[in-house]
mmCIF file of C-alpha atoms in Angstrom:
data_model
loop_
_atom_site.group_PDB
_atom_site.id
_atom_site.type_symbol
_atom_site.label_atom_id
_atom_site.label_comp_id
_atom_site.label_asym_id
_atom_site.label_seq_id
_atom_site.Cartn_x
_atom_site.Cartn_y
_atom_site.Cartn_z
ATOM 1 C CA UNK A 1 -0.699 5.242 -24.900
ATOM 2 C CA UNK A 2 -0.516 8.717 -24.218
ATOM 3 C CA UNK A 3 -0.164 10.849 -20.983
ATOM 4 C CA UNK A 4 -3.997 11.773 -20.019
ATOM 5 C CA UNK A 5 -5.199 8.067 -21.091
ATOM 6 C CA UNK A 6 -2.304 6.388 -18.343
ATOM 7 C CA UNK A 7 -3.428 9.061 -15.808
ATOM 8 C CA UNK A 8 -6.833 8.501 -15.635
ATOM 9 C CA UNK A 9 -6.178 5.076 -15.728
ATOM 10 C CA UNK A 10 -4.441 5.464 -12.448
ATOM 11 C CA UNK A 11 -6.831 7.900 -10.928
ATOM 12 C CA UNK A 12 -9.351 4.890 -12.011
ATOM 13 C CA UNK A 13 -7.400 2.168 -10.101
ATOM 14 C CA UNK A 14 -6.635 4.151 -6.923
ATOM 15 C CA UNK A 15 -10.107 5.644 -6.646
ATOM 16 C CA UNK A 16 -11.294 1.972 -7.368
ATOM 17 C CA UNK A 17 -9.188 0.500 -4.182
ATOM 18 C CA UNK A 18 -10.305 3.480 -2.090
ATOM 19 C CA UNK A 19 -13.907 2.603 -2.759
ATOM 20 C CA UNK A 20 -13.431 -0.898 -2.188
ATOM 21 C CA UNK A 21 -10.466 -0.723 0.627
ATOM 22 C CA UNK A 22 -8.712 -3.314 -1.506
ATOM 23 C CA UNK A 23 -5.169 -3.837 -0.607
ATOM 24 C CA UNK A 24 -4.043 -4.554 -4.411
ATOM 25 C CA UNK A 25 -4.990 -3.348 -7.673
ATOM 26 C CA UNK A 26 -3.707 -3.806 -11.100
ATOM 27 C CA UNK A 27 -5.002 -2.225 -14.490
ATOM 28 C CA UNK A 28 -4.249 -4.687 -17.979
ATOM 29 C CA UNK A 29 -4.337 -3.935 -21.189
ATOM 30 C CA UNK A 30 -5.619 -6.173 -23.795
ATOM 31 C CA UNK A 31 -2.980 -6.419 -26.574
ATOM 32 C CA UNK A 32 -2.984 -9.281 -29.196
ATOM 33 C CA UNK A 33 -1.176 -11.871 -27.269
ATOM 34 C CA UNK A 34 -2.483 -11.263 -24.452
ATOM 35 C CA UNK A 35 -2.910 -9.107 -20.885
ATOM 36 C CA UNK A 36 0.046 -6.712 -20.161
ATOM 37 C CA UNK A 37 0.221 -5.287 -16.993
ATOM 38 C CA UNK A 38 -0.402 -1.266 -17.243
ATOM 39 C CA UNK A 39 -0.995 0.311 -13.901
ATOM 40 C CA UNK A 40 0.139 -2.170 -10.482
ATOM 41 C CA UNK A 41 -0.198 -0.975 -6.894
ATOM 42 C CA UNK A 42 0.182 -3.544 -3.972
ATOM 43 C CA UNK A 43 0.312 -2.109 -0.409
ATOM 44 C CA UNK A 44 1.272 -4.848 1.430
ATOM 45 C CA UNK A 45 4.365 -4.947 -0.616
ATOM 46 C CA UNK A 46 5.043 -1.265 -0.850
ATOM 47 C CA UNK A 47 5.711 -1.248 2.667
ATOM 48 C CA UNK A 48 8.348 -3.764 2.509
ATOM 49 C CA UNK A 49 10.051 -3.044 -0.908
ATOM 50 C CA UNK A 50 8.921 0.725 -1.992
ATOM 51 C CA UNK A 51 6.209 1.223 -4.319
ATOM 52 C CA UNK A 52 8.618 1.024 -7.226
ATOM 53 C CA UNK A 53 10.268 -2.469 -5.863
ATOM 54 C CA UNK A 54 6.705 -3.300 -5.810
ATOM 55 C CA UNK A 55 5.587 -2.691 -8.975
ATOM 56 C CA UNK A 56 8.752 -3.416 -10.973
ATOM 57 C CA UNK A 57 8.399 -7.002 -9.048
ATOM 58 C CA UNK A 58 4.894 -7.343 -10.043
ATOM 59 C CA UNK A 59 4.785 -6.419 -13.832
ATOM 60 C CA UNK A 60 7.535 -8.625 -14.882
ATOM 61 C CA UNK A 61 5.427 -11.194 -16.315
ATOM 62 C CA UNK A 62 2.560 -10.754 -18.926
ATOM 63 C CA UNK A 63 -0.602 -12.950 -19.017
ATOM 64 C CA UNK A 64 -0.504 -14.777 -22.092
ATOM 65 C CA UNK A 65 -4.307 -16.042 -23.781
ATOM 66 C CA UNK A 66 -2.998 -19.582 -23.636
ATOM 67 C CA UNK A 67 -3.555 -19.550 -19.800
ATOM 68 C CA UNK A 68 -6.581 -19.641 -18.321
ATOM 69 C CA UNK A 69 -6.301 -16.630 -15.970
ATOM 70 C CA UNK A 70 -9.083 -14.597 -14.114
ATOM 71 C CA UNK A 71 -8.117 -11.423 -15.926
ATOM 72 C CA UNK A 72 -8.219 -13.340 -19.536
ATOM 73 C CA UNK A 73 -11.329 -14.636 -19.161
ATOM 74 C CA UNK A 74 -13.075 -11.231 -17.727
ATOM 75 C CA UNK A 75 -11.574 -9.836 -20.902
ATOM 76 C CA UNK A 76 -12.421 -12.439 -23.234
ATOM 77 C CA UNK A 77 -15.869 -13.027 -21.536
ATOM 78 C CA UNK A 78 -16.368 -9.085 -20.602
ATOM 79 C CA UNK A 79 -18.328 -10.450 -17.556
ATOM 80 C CA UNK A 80 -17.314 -9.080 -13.824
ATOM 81 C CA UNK A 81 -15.805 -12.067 -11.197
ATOM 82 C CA UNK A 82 -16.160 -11.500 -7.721
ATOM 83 C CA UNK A 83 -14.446 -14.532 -6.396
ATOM 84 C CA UNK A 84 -14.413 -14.755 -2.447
ATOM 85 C CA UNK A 85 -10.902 -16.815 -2.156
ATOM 86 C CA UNK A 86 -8.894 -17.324 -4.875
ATOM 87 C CA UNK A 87 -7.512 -20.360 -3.368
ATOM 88 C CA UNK A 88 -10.669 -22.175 -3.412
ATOM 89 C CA UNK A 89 -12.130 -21.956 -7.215
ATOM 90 C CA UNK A 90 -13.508 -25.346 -8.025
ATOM 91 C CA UNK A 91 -11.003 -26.882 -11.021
ATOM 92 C CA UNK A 92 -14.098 -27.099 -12.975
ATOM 93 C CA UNK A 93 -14.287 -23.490 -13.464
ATOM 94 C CA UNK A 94 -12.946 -21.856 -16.665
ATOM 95 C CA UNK A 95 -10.369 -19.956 -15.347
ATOM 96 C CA UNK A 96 -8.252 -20.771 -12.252
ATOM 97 C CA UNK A 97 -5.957 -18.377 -10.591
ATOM 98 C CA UNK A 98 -2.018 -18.800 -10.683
ATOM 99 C CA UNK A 99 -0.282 -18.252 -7.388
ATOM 100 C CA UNK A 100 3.143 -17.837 -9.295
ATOM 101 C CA UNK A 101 3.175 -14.110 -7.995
ATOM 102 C CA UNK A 102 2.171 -15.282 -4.524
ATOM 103 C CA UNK A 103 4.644 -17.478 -4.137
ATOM 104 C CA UNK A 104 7.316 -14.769 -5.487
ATOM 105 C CA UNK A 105 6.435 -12.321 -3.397
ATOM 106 C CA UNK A 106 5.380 -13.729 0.043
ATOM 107 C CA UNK A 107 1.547 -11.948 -0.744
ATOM 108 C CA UNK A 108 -1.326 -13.636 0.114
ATOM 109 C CA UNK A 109 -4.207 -13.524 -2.474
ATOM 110 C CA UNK A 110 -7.519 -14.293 -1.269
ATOM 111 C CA UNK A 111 -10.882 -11.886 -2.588
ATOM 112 C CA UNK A 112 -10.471 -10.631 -5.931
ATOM 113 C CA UNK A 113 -13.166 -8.353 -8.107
ATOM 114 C CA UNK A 114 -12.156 -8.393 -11.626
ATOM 115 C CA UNK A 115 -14.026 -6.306 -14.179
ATOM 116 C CA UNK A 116 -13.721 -5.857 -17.918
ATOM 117 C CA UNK A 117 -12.321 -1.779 -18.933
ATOM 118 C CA UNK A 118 -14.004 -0.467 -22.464
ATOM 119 C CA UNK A 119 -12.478 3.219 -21.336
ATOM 120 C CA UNK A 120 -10.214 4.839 -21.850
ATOM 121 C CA UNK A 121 -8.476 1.405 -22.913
ATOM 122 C CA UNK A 122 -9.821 -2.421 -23.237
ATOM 123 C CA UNK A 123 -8.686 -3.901 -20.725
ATOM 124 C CA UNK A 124 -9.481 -5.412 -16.868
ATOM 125 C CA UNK A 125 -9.359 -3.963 -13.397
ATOM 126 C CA UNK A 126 -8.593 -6.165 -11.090
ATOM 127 C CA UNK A 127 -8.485 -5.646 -7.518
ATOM 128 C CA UNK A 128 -7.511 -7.803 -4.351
ATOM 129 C CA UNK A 129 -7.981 -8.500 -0.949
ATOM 130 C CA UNK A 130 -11.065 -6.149 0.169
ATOM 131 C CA UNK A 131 -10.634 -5.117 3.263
ATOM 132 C CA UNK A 132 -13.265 -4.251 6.617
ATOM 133 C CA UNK A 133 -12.737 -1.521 8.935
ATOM 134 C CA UNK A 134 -10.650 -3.088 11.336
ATOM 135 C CA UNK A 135 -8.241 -4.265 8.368
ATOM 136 C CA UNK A 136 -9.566 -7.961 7.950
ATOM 137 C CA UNK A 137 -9.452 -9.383 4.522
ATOM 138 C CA UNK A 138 -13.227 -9.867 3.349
ATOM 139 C CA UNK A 139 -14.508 -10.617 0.455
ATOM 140 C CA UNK A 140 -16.111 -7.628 -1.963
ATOM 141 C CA UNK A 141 -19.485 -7.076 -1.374
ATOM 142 C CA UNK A 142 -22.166 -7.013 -3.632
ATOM 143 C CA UNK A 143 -22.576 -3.418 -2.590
ATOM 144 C CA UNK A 144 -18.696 -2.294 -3.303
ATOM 145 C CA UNK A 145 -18.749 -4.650 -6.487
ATOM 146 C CA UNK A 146 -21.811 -2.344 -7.788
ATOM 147 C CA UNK A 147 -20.307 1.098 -6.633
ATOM 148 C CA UNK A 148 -17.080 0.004 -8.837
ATOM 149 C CA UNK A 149 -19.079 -0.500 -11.980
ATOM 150 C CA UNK A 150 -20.749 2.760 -11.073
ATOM 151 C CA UNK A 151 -17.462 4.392 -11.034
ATOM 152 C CA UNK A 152 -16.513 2.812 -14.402
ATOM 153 C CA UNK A 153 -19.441 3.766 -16.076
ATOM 154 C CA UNK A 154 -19.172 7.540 -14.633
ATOM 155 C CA UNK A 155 -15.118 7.255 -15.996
ATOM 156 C CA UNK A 156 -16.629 6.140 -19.278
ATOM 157 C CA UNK A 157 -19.326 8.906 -19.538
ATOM 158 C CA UNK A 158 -16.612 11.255 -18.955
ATOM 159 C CA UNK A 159 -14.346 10.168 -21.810
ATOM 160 C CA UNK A 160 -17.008 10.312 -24.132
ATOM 161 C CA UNK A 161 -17.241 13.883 -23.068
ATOM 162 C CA UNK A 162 -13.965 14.559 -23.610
ATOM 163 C CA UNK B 1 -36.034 5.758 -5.199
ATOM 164 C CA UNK B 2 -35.261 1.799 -6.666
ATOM 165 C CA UNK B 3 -32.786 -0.462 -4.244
ATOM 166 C CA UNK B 4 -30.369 -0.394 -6.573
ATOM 167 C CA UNK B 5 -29.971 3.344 -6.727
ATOM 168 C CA UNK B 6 -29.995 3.373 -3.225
ATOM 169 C CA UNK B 7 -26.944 0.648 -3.685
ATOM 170 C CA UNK B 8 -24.988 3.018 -5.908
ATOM 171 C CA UNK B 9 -25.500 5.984 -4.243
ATOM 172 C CA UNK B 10 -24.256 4.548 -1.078
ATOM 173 C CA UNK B 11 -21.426 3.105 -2.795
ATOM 174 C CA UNK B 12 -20.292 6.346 -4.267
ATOM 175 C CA UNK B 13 -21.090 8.180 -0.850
ATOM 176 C CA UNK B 14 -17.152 8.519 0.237
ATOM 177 C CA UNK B 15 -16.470 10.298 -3.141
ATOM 178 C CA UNK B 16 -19.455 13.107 -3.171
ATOM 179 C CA UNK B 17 -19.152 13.576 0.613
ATOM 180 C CA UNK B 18 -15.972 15.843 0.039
ATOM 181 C CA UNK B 19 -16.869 17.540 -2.533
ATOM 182 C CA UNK B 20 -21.185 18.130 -1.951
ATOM 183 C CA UNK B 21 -20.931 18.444 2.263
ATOM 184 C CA UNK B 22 -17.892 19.602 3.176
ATOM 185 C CA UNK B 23 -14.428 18.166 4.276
ATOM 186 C CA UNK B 24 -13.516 16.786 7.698
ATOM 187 C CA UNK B 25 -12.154 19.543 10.141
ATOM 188 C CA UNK B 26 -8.803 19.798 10.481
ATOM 189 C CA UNK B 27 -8.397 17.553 6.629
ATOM 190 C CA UNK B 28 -4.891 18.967 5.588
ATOM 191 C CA UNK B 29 -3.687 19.781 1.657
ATOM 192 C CA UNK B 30 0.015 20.753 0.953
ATOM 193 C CA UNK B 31 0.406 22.351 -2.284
ATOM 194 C CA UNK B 32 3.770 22.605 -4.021
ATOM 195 C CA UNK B 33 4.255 24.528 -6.969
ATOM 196 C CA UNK B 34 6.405 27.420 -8.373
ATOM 197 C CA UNK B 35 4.139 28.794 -9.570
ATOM 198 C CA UNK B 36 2.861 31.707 -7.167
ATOM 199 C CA UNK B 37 -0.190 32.856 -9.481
ATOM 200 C CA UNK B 38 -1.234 29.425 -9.467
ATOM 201 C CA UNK B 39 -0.368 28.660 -6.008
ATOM 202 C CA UNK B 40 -2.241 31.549 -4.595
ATOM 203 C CA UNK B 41 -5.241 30.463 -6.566
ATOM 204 C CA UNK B 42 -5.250 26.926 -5.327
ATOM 205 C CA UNK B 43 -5.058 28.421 -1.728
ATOM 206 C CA UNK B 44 -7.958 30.304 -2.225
ATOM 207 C CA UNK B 45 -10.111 27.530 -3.469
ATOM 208 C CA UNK B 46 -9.111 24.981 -0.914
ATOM 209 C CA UNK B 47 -9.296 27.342 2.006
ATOM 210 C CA UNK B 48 -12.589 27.988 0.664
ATOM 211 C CA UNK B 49 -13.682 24.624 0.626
ATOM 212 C CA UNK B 50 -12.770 24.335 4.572
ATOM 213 C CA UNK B 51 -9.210 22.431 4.374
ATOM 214 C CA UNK B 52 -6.161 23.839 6.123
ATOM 215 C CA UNK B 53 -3.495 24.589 3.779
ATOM 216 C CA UNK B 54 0.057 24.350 3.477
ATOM 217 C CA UNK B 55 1.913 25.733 0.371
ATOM 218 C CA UNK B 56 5.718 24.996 -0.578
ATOM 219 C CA UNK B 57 7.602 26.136 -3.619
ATOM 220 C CA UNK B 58 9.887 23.183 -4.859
ATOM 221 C CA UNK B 59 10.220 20.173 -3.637
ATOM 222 C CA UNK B 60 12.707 20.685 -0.370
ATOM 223 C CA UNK B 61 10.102 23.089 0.826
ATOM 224 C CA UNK B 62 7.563 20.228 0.707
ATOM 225 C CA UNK B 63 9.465 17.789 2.419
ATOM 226 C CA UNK B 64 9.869 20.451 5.363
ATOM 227 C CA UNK B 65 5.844 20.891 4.976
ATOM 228 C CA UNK B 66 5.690 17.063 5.242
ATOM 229 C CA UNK B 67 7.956 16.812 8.289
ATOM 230 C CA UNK B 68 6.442 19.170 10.135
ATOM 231 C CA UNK B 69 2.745 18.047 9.830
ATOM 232 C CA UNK B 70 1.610 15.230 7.937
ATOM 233 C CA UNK B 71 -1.001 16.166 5.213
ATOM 234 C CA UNK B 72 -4.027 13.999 4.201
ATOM 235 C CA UNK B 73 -3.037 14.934 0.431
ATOM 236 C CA UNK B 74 -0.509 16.796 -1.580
ATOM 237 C CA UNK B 75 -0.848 18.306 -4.729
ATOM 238 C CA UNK B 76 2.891 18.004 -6.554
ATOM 239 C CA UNK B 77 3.592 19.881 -9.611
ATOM 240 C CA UNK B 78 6.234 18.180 -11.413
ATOM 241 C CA UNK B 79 8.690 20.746 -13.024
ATOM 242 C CA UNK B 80 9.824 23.014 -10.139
ATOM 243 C CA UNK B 81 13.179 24.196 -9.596
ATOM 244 C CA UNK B 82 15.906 22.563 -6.877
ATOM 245 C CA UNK B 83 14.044 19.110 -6.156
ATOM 246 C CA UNK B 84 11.314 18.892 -8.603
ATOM 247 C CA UNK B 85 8.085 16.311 -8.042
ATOM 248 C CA UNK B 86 9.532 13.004 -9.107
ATOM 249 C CA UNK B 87 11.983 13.664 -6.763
ATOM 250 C CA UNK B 88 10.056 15.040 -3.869
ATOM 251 C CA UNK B 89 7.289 12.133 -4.527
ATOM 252 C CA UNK B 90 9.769 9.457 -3.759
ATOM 253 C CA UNK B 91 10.643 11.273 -1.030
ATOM 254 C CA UNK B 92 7.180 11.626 0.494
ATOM 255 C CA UNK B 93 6.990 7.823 -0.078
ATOM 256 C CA UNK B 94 10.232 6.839 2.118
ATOM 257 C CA UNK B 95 8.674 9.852 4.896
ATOM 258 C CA UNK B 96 4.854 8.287 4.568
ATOM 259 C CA UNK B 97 3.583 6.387 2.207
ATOM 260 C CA UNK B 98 -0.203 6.586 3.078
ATOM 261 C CA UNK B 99 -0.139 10.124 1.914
ATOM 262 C CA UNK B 100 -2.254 10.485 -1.043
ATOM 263 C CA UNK B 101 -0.212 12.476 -3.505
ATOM 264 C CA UNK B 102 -1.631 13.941 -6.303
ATOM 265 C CA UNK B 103 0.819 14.626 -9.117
ATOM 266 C CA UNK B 104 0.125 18.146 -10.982
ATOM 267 C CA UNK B 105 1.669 19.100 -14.768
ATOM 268 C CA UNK B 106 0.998 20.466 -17.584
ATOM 269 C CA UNK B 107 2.983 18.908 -20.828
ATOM 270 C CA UNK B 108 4.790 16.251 -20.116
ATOM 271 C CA UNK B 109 6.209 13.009 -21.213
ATOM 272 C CA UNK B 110 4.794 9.616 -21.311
ATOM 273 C CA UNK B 111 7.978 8.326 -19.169
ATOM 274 C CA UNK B 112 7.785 10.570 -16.317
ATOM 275 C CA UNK B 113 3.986 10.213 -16.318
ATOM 276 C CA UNK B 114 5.315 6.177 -15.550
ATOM 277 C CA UNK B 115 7.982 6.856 -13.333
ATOM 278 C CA UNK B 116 5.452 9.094 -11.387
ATOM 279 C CA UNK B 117 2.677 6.287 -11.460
ATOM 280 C CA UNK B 118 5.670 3.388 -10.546
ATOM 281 C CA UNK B 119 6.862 5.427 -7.587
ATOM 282 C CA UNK B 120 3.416 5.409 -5.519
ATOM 283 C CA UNK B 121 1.540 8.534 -6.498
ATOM 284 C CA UNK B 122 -2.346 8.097 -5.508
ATOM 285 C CA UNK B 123 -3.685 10.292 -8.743
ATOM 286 C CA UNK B 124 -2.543 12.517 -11.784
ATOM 287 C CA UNK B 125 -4.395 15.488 -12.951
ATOM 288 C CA UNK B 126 -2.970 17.857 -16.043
ATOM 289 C CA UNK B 127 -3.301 21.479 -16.366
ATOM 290 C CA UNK B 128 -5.444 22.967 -16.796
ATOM 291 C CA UNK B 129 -7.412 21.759 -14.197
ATOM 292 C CA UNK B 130 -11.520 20.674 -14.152
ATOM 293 C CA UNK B 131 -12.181 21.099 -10.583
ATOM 294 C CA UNK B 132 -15.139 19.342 -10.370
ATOM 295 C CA UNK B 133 -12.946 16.635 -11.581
ATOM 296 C CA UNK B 134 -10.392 17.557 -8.692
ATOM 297 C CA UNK B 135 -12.522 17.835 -6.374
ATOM 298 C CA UNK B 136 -13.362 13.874 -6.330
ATOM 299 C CA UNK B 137 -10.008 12.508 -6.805
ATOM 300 C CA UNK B 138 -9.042 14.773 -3.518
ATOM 301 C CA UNK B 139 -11.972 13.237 -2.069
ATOM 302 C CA UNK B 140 -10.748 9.289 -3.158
ATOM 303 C CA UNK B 141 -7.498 10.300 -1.367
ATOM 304 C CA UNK B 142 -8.977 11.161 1.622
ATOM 305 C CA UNK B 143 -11.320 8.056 1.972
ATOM 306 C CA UNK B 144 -8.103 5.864 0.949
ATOM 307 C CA UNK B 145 -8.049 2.765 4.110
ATOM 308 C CA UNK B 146 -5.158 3.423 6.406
ATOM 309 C CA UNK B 147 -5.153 -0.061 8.776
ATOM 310 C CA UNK B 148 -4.283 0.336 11.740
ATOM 311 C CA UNK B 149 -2.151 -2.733 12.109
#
């Protein structure tokens, strides 16, 4: 990983959660055993703990293939989730979502949008907790969900550039 | 024009609204670097460009800028002399932490890039600059959601 790859990963992620007014974001990178967190910003717990408490508290723990995660299947799929509540996916589904961080950190997880990265890294975006203008947690629209894989693909043309 | 373009374009609206019409009156930038060929040029452009401007030349200058009016974004270069960015950007953090600050450098290593990144800075942009480039992560900083609650 070198130093213009992890920026524009992070200009990626924050412009993402500006687009989208998500409260969380988190950029993985696919490695061979499985998703290691890369990039992690979490507002909610920034204000309590710093934004390094934060994201030293929320990259402890990689996401091994072996469970059946959001993130892993975006990446193993390489098909977008918009999942309204996280808390609610039917146990039928092929991925489920872990509330292991929740639970360690007091944050509440509800709307995710999950997408699959091919630049400048493979990997998945994920972002959490969409909110509206008064600060309500909503679910991602269809609109914000298709102005992030706008933004990707613009990222993407970019890096081909160069 | 199809619905979907319509879709995109109105999804990407808060990013080209800075930089194609304009900036907000009164949208504030704080630049810090030591560099006074560099800082005089950044003025220029972003005075240019309608913002008002604030300069500092290390990083105790900037946290004086920062105390004394809050700016919408900063621009941090990271090697300056007495506090230099790391420093100043965790201090921006503790001050305000919705402040979008944009971390400026030239060479530089892969662990201060991460320290930079793991201490809350909004965006990252190495020298030399494409301003076009710029231009939109300033305008993702701006349209960042501040809650009121």
């Amino acid at each position: 990983m070198d130093v213009r790859t992890l920026a524009a990963l992070l200009n990626l992620l924050s412009a993402a959660r500006a687009c989208t007014r998500a409260q969380a974001g988190t950029v993985y990178l696919q490695e061979a055993d499985g998703l290691t967190f890369l990039v992690t910003q979490n507002d909610e717990l920034a204000r309590f703990i710093g934004p390094a408490g934060s994201a030293d508290l929320l990259a402890q723990t990689p996401l091994p293939w072996t469970e059946r995660s959001i993130a892993g299947y975006v990446a193993v799929t390489r098909t977008p989730l918009n999942i309204a509540d996280a808390y609610t996916i039917p146990a039928d589904h092929p991925y489920s979502f872990n509330p292991r961080i929740d639970r360690a950190t007091g944050f509440r997880t509800a709307s995710m949008l999950v997408v699959p990265l091919h630049h400048p890294i493979d990997g998945v975006l994920q972002l959490i907790n969409a909110m509206n203008e008064a600060g309500d947690i909503v679910p991602f629209s269809r609109d914000v969900e298709i102005a992030v894989l706008e933004l990707l693909s613009t990222t993407s043309e970019s890096s081909a550039k160069g | 024009m199809s619905t979907a373009s319509a879709v995109r374009r109105e999804g990407l609206r808060s990013f080209e609204k800075s930089a194609t019409t304009g900036v907000r009156p009164g949208t504030r930038i704080l630049i810090v670097d030591d560099e006074s060929d560099l800082l005089d040029m950044l003025t220029a452009y972003f005075l240019s460009s309608k913002y008002e401007v604030d300069t500092a030349t290390n990083g105790v200058e900037a946290l004086a800028a920062v105390s004394r009016q809050r700016p919408d974004v900063v621009l941090l270069d990271i090697h300056m002399p007495e506090m230099n960015g790391l420093e100043a950007l965790k201090a921006i953090m503790k001050i305000d932490q919705s402040i979008a600050v944009i971390m400026v450098t030239g060479n530089t290593q892969l662990s201060i890039t991460v320290d930079a990144i793991r201490n809350g800075a909004f965006g990252y942009i190495p020298k030399p600059f494409d301003f076009r480039y710029l231009d939109h992560l300033i305008a993702a900083g701006l349209s960042r959601f501040r809650p009121r609650r």
